[in-house]
Coordinates of C-alpha atoms and ligand atoms in Angstrom, one line a residue:
M1 CA 19.3 26.0 -33.6
S2 CA 18.0 23.6 -36.5
M3 CA 16.5 20.4 -35.2
N4 CA 16.3 16.9 -37.0
S5 CA 13.5 14.6 -36.8
T6 CA 14.7 13.2 -33.5
G7 CA 14.5 16.6 -32.0
R8 CA 18.3 16.8 -31.3
P9 CA 20.3 19.8 -32.6
T10 CA 21.8 18.7 -35.9
S11 CA 25.0 19.4 -34.4
A12 CA 25.5 19.0 -30.6
N13 CA 28.4 21.5 -31.0
Q14 CA 26.1 24.3 -31.8
Q15 CA 25.4 24.6 -28.3
N16 CA 29.0 25.9 -28.1
K17 CA 27.8 29.0 -30.0
V18 CA 26.4 30.4 -26.7
N19 CA 28.8 33.0 -25.1
A20 CA 31.5 30.8 -23.7
A21 CA 32.7 33.4 -21.1
A22 CA 29.3 33.5 -19.4
L23 CA 29.5 29.8 -18.8
L24 CA 33.4 29.7 -18.3
P25 CA 34.1 32.5 -15.8
D26 CA 37.8 32.9 -15.1
E27 CA 38.4 31.1 -11.8
P28 CA 40.7 32.8 -9.4
L29 CA 42.7 30.5 -7.1
L30 CA 41.2 29.2 -3.8
F31 CA 43.4 31.6 -1.7
E32 CA 42.2 34.4 -4.0
V33 CA 38.5 33.5 -3.6
G34 CA 38.6 33.2 0.2
R35 CA 39.1 35.4 3.1
L36 CA 42.2 34.8 4.9
D37 CA 40.8 36.3 8.1
S38 CA 38.0 34.2 8.7
S39 CA 37.2 30.3 8.6
G40 CA 34.5 28.3 6.9
V41 CA 33.9 26.4 9.9
D42 CA 33.0 27.0 13.5
L43 CA 36.0 25.8 15.8
P44 CA 35.9 26.1 19.4
E45 CA 38.4 28.4 21.2
V46 CA 41.4 26.4 22.0
Q47 CA 41.6 25.9 26.0
I48 CA 44.9 24.3 26.3
D49 CA 48.0 26.3 27.5
N50 CA 50.7 26.8 24.8
S51 CA 53.7 26.6 27.2
F52 CA 54.7 23.2 26.0
L53 CA 55.4 24.5 22.6
G54 CA 58.6 26.2 23.9
G55 CA 57.8 29.6 22.4
F56 CA 57.3 28.2 18.9
E57 CA 53.5 28.8 18.8
R58 CA 52.3 30.6 15.8
Q59 CA 52.1 34.3 16.3
E60 CA 49.9 35.1 13.2
K61 CA 46.5 33.7 12.2
L62 CA 46.8 30.6 10.1
Q63 CA 46.4 31.9 6.6
L64 CA 43.6 29.5 5.3
H65 CA 41.0 30.6 2.9
G66 CA 37.6 31.0 4.8
L67 CA 35.2 29.6 2.4
S68 CA 31.8 28.5 3.0
E69 CA 30.6 25.0 1.8
P70 CA 28.9 26.4 -1.5
E71 CA 31.9 28.6 -2.3
T72 CA 34.1 25.6 -1.8
M73 CA 31.8 23.3 -4.0
R74 CA 31.5 26.0 -6.7
H75 CA 35.1 26.7 -7.0
Y76 CA 35.8 23.0 -7.7
V77 CA 33.0 22.4 -10.0
R78 CA 34.0 25.6 -11.9
L79 CA 37.5 24.3 -12.3
S80 CA 36.1 21.0 -13.6
R81 CA 34.5 22.9 -16.4
L82 CA 37.8 24.5 -17.5
N83 CA 38.9 21.4 -19.3
I84 CA 37.3 19.1 -21.6
S85 CA 36.4 15.6 -19.9
I86 CA 35.0 12.1 -21.1
D87 CA 31.8 13.0 -19.2
A88 CA 31.4 16.2 -21.4
S89 CA 32.2 15.2 -24.8
I90 CA 34.3 12.6 -26.9
Y91 CA 37.9 12.4 -26.2
P92 CA 39.5 10.8 -29.1
L93 CA 43.1 10.8 -27.4
G94 CA 44.9 8.0 -29.3
S95 CA 46.9 5.6 -27.2
C96 CA 45.2 6.8 -24.1
T97 CA 41.7 5.0 -24.3
M98 CA 39.5 7.5 -22.8
K99 CA 36.6 5.5 -22.4
H100 CA 33.4 5.8 -20.5
N101 CA 33.7 5.2 -16.9
P102 CA 30.4 3.3 -15.9
R103 CA 28.8 4.7 -12.8
L104 CA 28.3 1.1 -11.6
N105 CA 32.0 0.9 -11.1
E106 CA 32.0 4.0 -8.9
Q107 CA 29.1 2.6 -6.8
M108 CA 31.2 -0.7 -6.2
A109 CA 34.2 1.3 -5.3
R110 CA 32.3 3.1 -2.7
L111 CA 31.0 0.0 -0.8
N112 CA 31.8 0.3 2.8
G113 CA 33.7 -3.0 2.9
F114 CA 36.1 -1.6 0.2
A115 CA 36.2 2.2 0.5
N116 CA 36.7 2.3 4.3
I117 CA 39.6 -0.4 5.0
H118 CA 43.2 0.3 5.4
P119 CA 46.0 -1.7 4.1
L120 CA 47.5 -2.4 7.4
Q121 CA 44.4 -3.9 8.9
P122 CA 44.6 -7.7 10.1
I123 CA 44.4 -9.7 7.1
N124 CA 41.4 -11.7 8.7
T125 CA 39.5 -8.5 8.5
V126 CA 40.0 -7.9 4.8
Q127 CA 39.3 -11.2 3.3
G128 CA 36.7 -9.8 0.9
A129 CA 39.0 -7.4 -0.5
L130 CA 41.8 -10.0 -1.0
E131 CA 39.4 -12.2 -2.7
M132 CA 38.3 -9.2 -5.1
I133 CA 42.0 -8.8 -5.9
E134 CA 42.4 -12.7 -6.5
Q135 CA 39.3 -12.6 -8.7
L136 CA 40.5 -10.0 -10.8
A137 CA 44.0 -11.4 -11.2
D138 CA 42.2 -14.8 -12.1
W139 CA 40.4 -12.9 -14.9
L140 CA 43.4 -11.2 -16.3
M141 CA 45.4 -14.6 -16.3
K142 CA 42.4 -16.2 -18.0
L143 CA 42.0 -13.5 -20.5
T144 CA 45.9 -13.7 -21.4
N145 CA 46.4 -17.3 -20.9
T146 CA 49.3 -16.9 -18.8
P147 CA 50.3 -18.8 -15.3
A148 CA 51.2 -15.9 -13.1
I149 CA 50.4 -12.2 -12.5
S150 CA 51.9 -9.3 -10.3
M151 CA 49.0 -7.0 -9.2
S152 CA 51.1 -4.3 -7.6
P153 CA 52.5 -2.0 -10.4
K154 CA 50.5 1.3 -10.3
A155 CA 50.6 2.4 -14.0
G156 CA 51.5 1.0 -17.4
A157 CA 55.1 2.2 -17.3
H158 CA 55.5 1.0 -13.6
G159 CA 54.3 -2.5 -15.1
E160 CA 57.0 -2.3 -17.7
L161 CA 59.4 -1.5 -15.0
C162 CA 58.2 -4.6 -13.1
G163 CA 58.3 -7.0 -16.0
M164 CA 61.8 -5.9 -17.2
M165 CA 63.0 -6.2 -13.8
A166 CA 61.9 -9.8 -13.7
I167 CA 63.8 -10.3 -17.0
K168 CA 66.8 -8.8 -15.6
A169 CA 66.4 -11.0 -12.5
A170 CA 66.0 -14.1 -14.8
H171 CA 69.1 -13.3 -16.8
D172 CA 71.1 -12.7 -13.5
A173 CA 69.9 -16.1 -12.1
N174 CA 71.0 -17.9 -15.2
G175 CA 74.5 -16.3 -15.3
Q176 CA 73.7 -14.0 -18.2
S177 CA 74.0 -10.7 -16.7
E178 CA 76.3 -9.6 -19.4
R179 CA 73.2 -9.1 -21.6
N180 CA 72.9 -5.4 -21.8
I181 CA 70.9 -4.4 -24.9
V182 CA 67.2 -4.3 -25.4
L183 CA 65.4 -4.2 -28.8
V184 CA 62.7 -1.5 -29.2
P185 CA 60.7 -0.9 -32.4
E186 CA 60.2 2.4 -33.5
S187 CA 56.5 1.7 -33.3
A188 CA 56.7 1.2 -29.4
H189 CA 55.2 3.6 -26.9
G190 CA 57.9 6.1 -25.6
T191 CA 57.8 4.5 -22.1
N192 CA 59.2 1.3 -23.5
P193 CA 62.8 2.9 -24.3
A194 CA 62.7 5.0 -21.2
T195 CA 61.9 1.7 -19.0
A196 CA 65.0 -0.1 -20.6
A197 CA 67.3 2.9 -20.3
F198 CA 65.9 3.4 -16.6
L199 CA 67.4 -0.2 -15.8
G200 CA 70.7 0.6 -17.6
Y201 CA 70.2 -1.1 -20.7
Q202 CA 71.3 0.1 -24.1
V203 CA 68.3 0.6 -26.4
R204 CA 68.8 -0.8 -30.1
S205 CA 66.0 0.7 -32.2
I206 CA 64.3 -1.4 -34.9
K207 CA 62.8 0.4 -37.9
A208 CA 59.2 0.0 -39.0
N209 CA 58.6 -1.4 -42.5
E210 CA 56.4 0.4 -45.0
N211 CA 53.3 -1.1 -43.5
G212 CA 54.0 0.4 -40.0
T213 CA 54.8 -3.0 -38.4
V214 CA 58.0 -4.8 -37.5
D215 CA 60.1 -7.0 -39.8
V216 CA 61.1 -10.4 -38.4
S217 CA 64.4 -10.0 -40.5
A218 CA 65.0 -6.6 -39.0
V219 CA 64.8 -8.4 -35.5
I220 CA 67.0 -11.2 -36.5
E221 CA 69.5 -8.8 -37.8
A222 CA 69.7 -6.9 -34.6
M223 CA 69.8 -10.0 -32.4
D224 CA 73.2 -11.0 -30.8
E225 CA 74.3 -12.7 -27.6
N226 CA 74.1 -9.2 -25.7
V227 CA 70.4 -8.9 -26.3
A228 CA 68.4 -9.2 -23.2
A229 CA 64.8 -8.7 -24.4
I230 CA 62.5 -7.0 -27.2
M231 CA 59.9 -4.6 -25.9
L232 CA 57.1 -4.7 -28.4
T233 CA 53.7 -2.9 -28.2
N234 CA 51.0 -5.0 -29.6
P235 CA 48.6 -3.6 -31.2
N236 CA 51.4 -1.1 -31.7
T237 CA 51.1 2.7 -31.6
C238 CA 50.1 3.0 -35.3
G239 CA 47.0 1.1 -34.4
L240 CA 48.2 -2.1 -36.3
F241 CA 48.5 -5.8 -35.1
E242 CA 52.0 -7.2 -35.4
P243 CA 51.3 -10.0 -38.0
D244 CA 54.8 -11.6 -37.3
I245 CA 54.5 -11.6 -33.6
I246 CA 54.9 -15.2 -33.3
K247 CA 58.0 -15.5 -35.7
I248 CA 59.4 -12.6 -33.5
A249 CA 58.8 -14.4 -30.2
D250 CA 60.5 -17.4 -31.6
A251 CA 63.5 -15.6 -32.7
I252 CA 63.9 -13.9 -29.4
H253 CA 63.7 -17.1 -27.6
D254 CA 66.1 -18.8 -29.9
A255 CA 68.6 -16.3 -29.0
G256 CA 68.1 -16.8 -25.1
A257 CA 66.3 -13.6 -24.7
Y258 CA 62.8 -12.6 -23.4
F259 CA 59.8 -11.1 -25.1
Y260 CA 58.3 -8.2 -23.2
C261 CA 54.8 -7.0 -24.7
D262 CA 53.4 -3.7 -23.9
G263 CA 49.7 -4.6 -23.5
A264 CA 48.4 -1.1 -23.0
N265 CA 46.5 -1.7 -26.1
F266 CA 44.9 -5.1 -25.0
N267 CA 41.4 -3.3 -25.3
A268 CA 41.7 -4.0 -29.1
I269 CA 42.2 -7.8 -28.7
M270 CA 40.9 -9.0 -25.3
G271 CA 38.3 -12.0 -25.5
I272 CA 39.8 -12.6 -28.9
V273 CA 43.6 -13.1 -28.8
C274 CA 45.5 -14.6 -25.7
P275 CA 49.0 -12.9 -25.6
G276 CA 50.2 -16.0 -23.8
D277 CA 49.6 -18.0 -27.1
L278 CA 51.8 -15.5 -28.8
G279 CA 54.8 -16.4 -27.0
I280 CA 55.1 -13.4 -24.7
D281 CA 57.1 -13.6 -21.3
A282 CA 55.8 -10.5 -19.5
M283 CA 53.0 -8.0 -20.2
H284 CA 51.3 -5.1 -18.5
I285 CA 47.7 -4.4 -18.8
N286 CA 46.5 -0.8 -18.2
L287 CA 43.4 -1.4 -16.2
H288 CA 42.8 2.6 -16.4
K289 CA 42.5 2.2 -20.2
T290 CA 41.2 -1.1 -21.1
F291 CA 38.8 -1.8 -18.0
S292 CA 37.5 1.8 -18.0
T293 CA 38.8 3.1 -14.6
P294 CA 39.0 7.0 -14.8
H295 CA 42.3 8.4 -15.5
G296 CA 43.7 11.4 -17.3
G297 CA 45.5 14.5 -15.5
G298 CA 48.1 12.1 -14.1
G299 CA 46.1 9.3 -12.7
P300 CA 45.3 7.1 -11.0
G301 CA 46.4 4.0 -12.8
A302 CA 46.8 0.2 -12.4
G303 CA 49.2 -1.9 -14.5
P304 CA 49.3 -5.4 -13.4
V305 CA 51.9 -7.7 -15.1
V306 CA 51.3 -11.2 -16.3
L307 CA 54.3 -13.4 -16.5
S308 CA 55.4 -16.6 -18.4
E309 CA 56.4 -19.8 -16.8
A310 CA 60.0 -18.7 -17.2
L311 CA 59.5 -15.5 -15.4
A312 CA 57.0 -16.3 -12.8
P313 CA 59.6 -17.2 -10.0
F314 CA 61.0 -13.6 -10.2
A315 CA 57.7 -11.9 -9.6
P316 CA 57.8 -9.2 -6.9
V317 CA 55.9 -9.6 -3.3
P318 CA 53.5 -9.2 -2.1
F319 CA 51.1 -11.8 -3.9
I320 CA 47.8 -13.4 -2.8
K321 CA 47.6 -17.1 -1.9
K322 CA 44.4 -18.9 -1.5
G323 CA 44.5 -22.0 0.8
G324 CA 41.3 -23.6 2.2
D325 CA 39.0 -21.0 3.4
N326 CA 41.5 -18.4 4.0
I327 CA 43.2 -15.9 1.6
T328 CA 46.8 -14.8 2.9
L329 CA 48.9 -12.0 1.6
V330 CA 52.5 -13.1 1.1
E331 CA 54.7 -10.3 2.0
H332 CA 58.1 -12.3 2.4
V333 CA 59.5 -15.3 0.9
E334 CA 62.6 -17.0 2.2
D335 CA 65.2 -18.1 -0.3
S336 CA 63.2 -17.0 -3.2
Q337 CA 64.4 -15.5 -6.6
S338 CA 61.7 -12.6 -6.4
L339 CA 62.8 -9.4 -7.6
G340 CA 61.5 -7.8 -4.4
R341 CA 58.9 -5.3 -3.7
L342 CA 57.8 -2.4 -6.0
T343 CA 55.3 -0.5 -3.7
A344 CA 54.3 0.0 -0.2
F345 CA 51.1 -2.0 -0.5
H346 CA 49.2 -4.4 -2.7
G347 CA 48.5 -2.1 -5.6
Q348 CA 45.6 0.4 -6.5
T349 CA 42.5 -1.2 -4.8
G350 CA 40.1 1.1 -6.0
M351 CA 41.1 0.6 -9.5
F352 CA 40.8 -3.3 -9.1
I353 CA 37.3 -2.9 -7.8
R354 CA 36.3 -0.8 -10.8
S355 CA 38.0 -3.0 -13.3
L356 CA 36.5 -6.2 -11.9
S357 CA 33.1 -4.5 -11.8
F358 CA 33.6 -3.7 -15.4
I359 CA 34.6 -7.4 -16.2
L360 CA 31.7 -8.8 -14.3
S361 CA 29.2 -6.6 -15.9
H362 CA 30.4 -7.4 -19.3
G363 CA 30.9 -11.1 -19.0
I364 CA 33.2 -12.9 -21.3
D365 CA 31.3 -12.3 -24.3
G366 CA 30.7 -8.8 -23.6
I367 CA 34.4 -8.3 -23.2
E368 CA 34.9 -9.6 -26.6
Q369 CA 32.2 -7.4 -27.9
V370 CA 33.9 -4.4 -26.3
A371 CA 37.2 -5.3 -28.3
K372 CA 35.1 -5.6 -31.5
D373 CA 33.2 -2.6 -31.0
A374 CA 36.5 -0.5 -30.2
V375 CA 37.9 -1.7 -33.5
L376 CA 34.8 -1.3 -35.6
N377 CA 34.4 2.4 -34.2
A378 CA 38.1 3.0 -35.2
N379 CA 37.6 1.7 -38.7
Y380 CA 34.4 3.6 -38.9
V381 CA 36.3 7.0 -38.2
K382 CA 39.0 5.7 -40.7
V383 CA 36.5 5.3 -43.5
K384 CA 34.5 8.4 -42.9
L385 CA 37.5 10.6 -42.8
E386 CA 40.1 9.0 -45.3
G387 CA 38.6 11.2 -48.2
E388 CA 39.9 14.4 -46.6
F389 CA 42.7 13.0 -44.4
S390 CA 45.8 11.0 -45.4
L391 CA 46.8 7.6 -44.2
P392 CA 50.4 7.0 -43.8
F393 CA 50.5 3.2 -44.2
G394 CA 48.1 2.7 -47.3
N395 CA 44.6 1.6 -46.7
Q396 CA 44.9 -1.4 -44.3
H397 CA 42.3 -2.2 -41.6
T398 CA 43.2 -0.6 -38.1
M399 CA 42.7 -1.9 -34.8
H400 CA 41.4 0.2 -32.0
E401 CA 42.9 3.4 -33.2
V402 CA 43.4 5.2 -36.6
L403 CA 46.7 7.0 -37.4
F404 CA 46.7 9.9 -40.0
D405 CA 49.7 12.0 -41.0
D406 CA 49.8 15.8 -41.9
S407 CA 50.4 15.5 -45.7
F408 CA 46.6 16.4 -46.2
L409 CA 47.5 19.8 -44.7
A410 CA 50.7 20.3 -47.1
G411 CA 50.6 23.9 -48.4
T412 CA 47.8 25.1 -46.0
G413 CA 49.8 26.9 -43.7
V414 CA 47.8 24.7 -40.9
T415 CA 50.0 22.4 -38.9
T416 CA 48.9 19.3 -36.9
L417 CA 49.0 21.5 -33.7
D418 CA 46.7 24.2 -35.3
F419 CA 44.2 21.5 -36.2
A420 CA 44.2 20.0 -32.6
K421 CA 43.5 23.4 -31.4
A422 CA 40.8 24.1 -33.7
M423 CA 39.0 20.7 -32.5
I424 CA 38.8 22.2 -28.9
D425 CA 36.6 25.2 -30.5
E426 CA 34.3 22.3 -31.7
G427 CA 34.1 20.8 -28.2
F428 CA 36.3 18.0 -28.6
H429 CA 39.5 17.0 -26.8
P430 CA 42.3 17.0 -29.5
M431 CA 43.5 13.6 -30.8
T432 CA 47.1 12.5 -29.9
M433 CA 49.5 14.6 -32.0
Y434 CA 53.0 14.1 -33.3
F435 CA 53.0 10.6 -31.8
P436 CA 53.9 8.0 -32.9
L437 CA 57.0 9.4 -34.3
V438 CA 57.4 7.3 -37.3
V439 CA 55.0 9.4 -39.1
Q440 CA 55.1 13.0 -40.1
G441 CA 52.7 15.2 -37.9
A442 CA 50.9 12.3 -36.8
M443 CA 47.2 12.4 -35.7
L444 CA 46.3 9.4 -33.8
I445 CA 42.4 9.0 -33.0
E446 CA 41.0 6.3 -30.5
P447 CA 37.3 6.5 -30.4
T448 CA 36.8 3.6 -28.1
E449 CA 33.8 1.4 -27.8
S450 CA 31.9 3.9 -25.6
E451 CA 30.8 6.2 -28.7
S452 CA 27.6 5.7 -30.6
K453 CA 27.2 6.0 -34.2
Y454 CA 25.5 9.4 -33.6
S455 CA 28.5 10.6 -31.6
L456 CA 30.9 9.4 -34.4
D457 CA 28.8 11.0 -37.1
N458 CA 28.9 14.2 -35.3
F459 CA 32.6 14.1 -34.6
C460 CA 33.5 13.0 -38.3
Q461 CA 31.4 15.7 -39.6
K462 CA 33.0 18.3 -37.6
M463 CA 36.6 16.9 -38.5
L464 CA 35.7 17.0 -42.2
E465 CA 34.5 20.5 -42.2
L466 CA 37.7 21.4 -40.5
A467 CA 39.9 19.7 -43.0
K468 CA 37.9 21.1 -45.8
D469 CA 38.3 24.5 -44.3
A470 CA 42.1 24.2 -43.9
K471 CA 42.3 23.4 -47.5
V472 CA 40.2 26.4 -48.9
G473 CA 42.6 28.7 -46.8
N474 CA 40.6 29.5 -43.7
V475 CA 43.8 29.6 -41.8
E476 CA 42.7 31.9 -38.8
R477 CA 40.4 29.3 -37.6
F478 CA 43.2 27.1 -36.9
T479 CA 46.2 29.7 -36.0
N480 CA 44.0 31.7 -33.6
A481 CA 42.5 28.4 -32.1
P482 CA 41.3 27.9 -29.5
M483 CA 39.0 30.9 -29.4
R484 CA 36.1 29.4 -27.1
A485 CA 38.4 28.1 -24.5
P486 CA 39.2 29.9 -21.2
R487 CA 42.9 30.1 -22.3
N488 CA 44.2 30.7 -25.7
R489 CA 47.6 29.1 -26.8
I490 CA 49.9 28.7 -23.7
D491 CA 53.6 28.7 -23.8
E492 CA 54.1 25.2 -22.9
T493 CA 57.8 25.4 -22.8
L494 CA 57.8 28.2 -20.3
A495 CA 55.3 26.4 -18.3
A496 CA 57.4 23.2 -18.0
R497 CA 60.7 25.1 -17.6
K498 CA 59.3 27.8 -15.1
P499 CA 56.3 26.3 -13.4
I500 CA 54.7 28.7 -10.8
L501 CA 53.7 26.1 -8.2
K502 CA 53.3 28.3 -5.1
W503 CA 51.0 30.9 -4.1
V504 CA 52.6 34.0 -2.6
K505 CA 50.3 36.4 -0.8
E506 CA 50.4 39.8 -2.2
E507 CA 51.5 42.5 0.4
Ligands
PLP601 C1 49.5 4.3 -22.0 C2 50.6 3.5 -22.4 C3 51.5 3.3 -21.9 C4 52.0 4.0 -20.4 O1 51.1 3.7 -19.4 P1 50.8 4.5 -18.0 O2 49.8 4.1 -17.4 O3 50.5 6.0 -18.6 O4 52.2 4.4 -17.5 C5 52.6 2.2 -22.3 N1 52.2 1.8 -23.4 C6 51.4 2.1 -24.4 C7 51.2 1.4 -25.6 C8 50.4 3.1 -23.8 O5 49.2 3.4 -24.6

């Protein structure tokens, strides 16, 4: 292995050259590892008489795998190594903001007074936890310059549902229930039209212009008395700031509709732009993206929603109220216009602690720096790669993520999918592919502020090598990839249509 002057390998990925199989043994299921006839713990013989079970007592042994503690631990550690994680390598999955999860946050979340409380405890015994939620809510309202917030939504899409339900409730309260259309630009995240449709709205799509952003004139043209709201993602999923967002907000409000802003990409502008100043009525914030709480593989998330003055009365319960020395949790309000309740408890407390820890350890100046570094890193990747990759919307600056299309692969026989699979062999999680749909064979890369120049240089060098290799016709490197992963190409359609979710004991 060659070393540079710092003593580091010239490419961290040369470490991948070791035999992957030795480090990645094929891990059987827990049920297959363990012996079903024994137990990993010593349990006392049951002394009680089974007669009260009315003859329903178990006749066979409980078929649990009898694993020892080290066997159990090894099983899960091995499983954790079968996939790429942010702790192991750069994870440039666009639109997902896979940033480093500071260990300080984990330490805070494990504090006794947070980790070992129960949502049904008397309120006077959990004042600290409520104050923590209140502090985070306050930060989020200040960062967005909005007067109200609901902390309970448990994901971005759940926040969209919350905000759009508030909009629906507001129209109902104003006698405008017949408004049944939601405008959704093509550059919106897929959850936006899904949320609108879920609430029974018809979705009217707004085309992107040649710059990848939304034209005010297209919004005005699509406007009529049946439009309830627009759902606009800003910065949008092409990684671009919507330059006409204020004009769009004005057009929407002039027509009596509301402005839902998808704020999942808030990490690009926080500390710099307040969405409340742009005329938004509701916006969710993905704490699990912007404020570094661990996610991926389906959770956990937290999607608080900030609301404008107009929508504040329709916010869901519960909410936190500070009065004197006490903090109370308001669970019911008589004669209120509240849209009701979205979840059983108060939201994802563990994610709140981690987010507040992230915010307090950065401070307001640090938060602004996070946004600037995220944008700088994306533009650095753009400039490094643009010689070999193709930019769909010309050479404009990008925000926190950079979007390429597949035209640089034309005629090579390599597709966006093949390219993504080849990245796995280089030790990276693939970028987001085929999304957003506005460009052909999209490749969306979001490095986040976590990556150092060294890490980005290493990533870009490998990406350039891959692009050049595709162009000189080394097609097998792509079509056979991944070759250094525990699984090659999986039939994802079959897996989705006919999932095998249950272990059945072989006779
Ligand atoms: C991630 C994301 C969402 C959805 O958030 P979830 O927490 O996955 O439900 C919505 N919009 C945008 C722009 C996103 O990036």
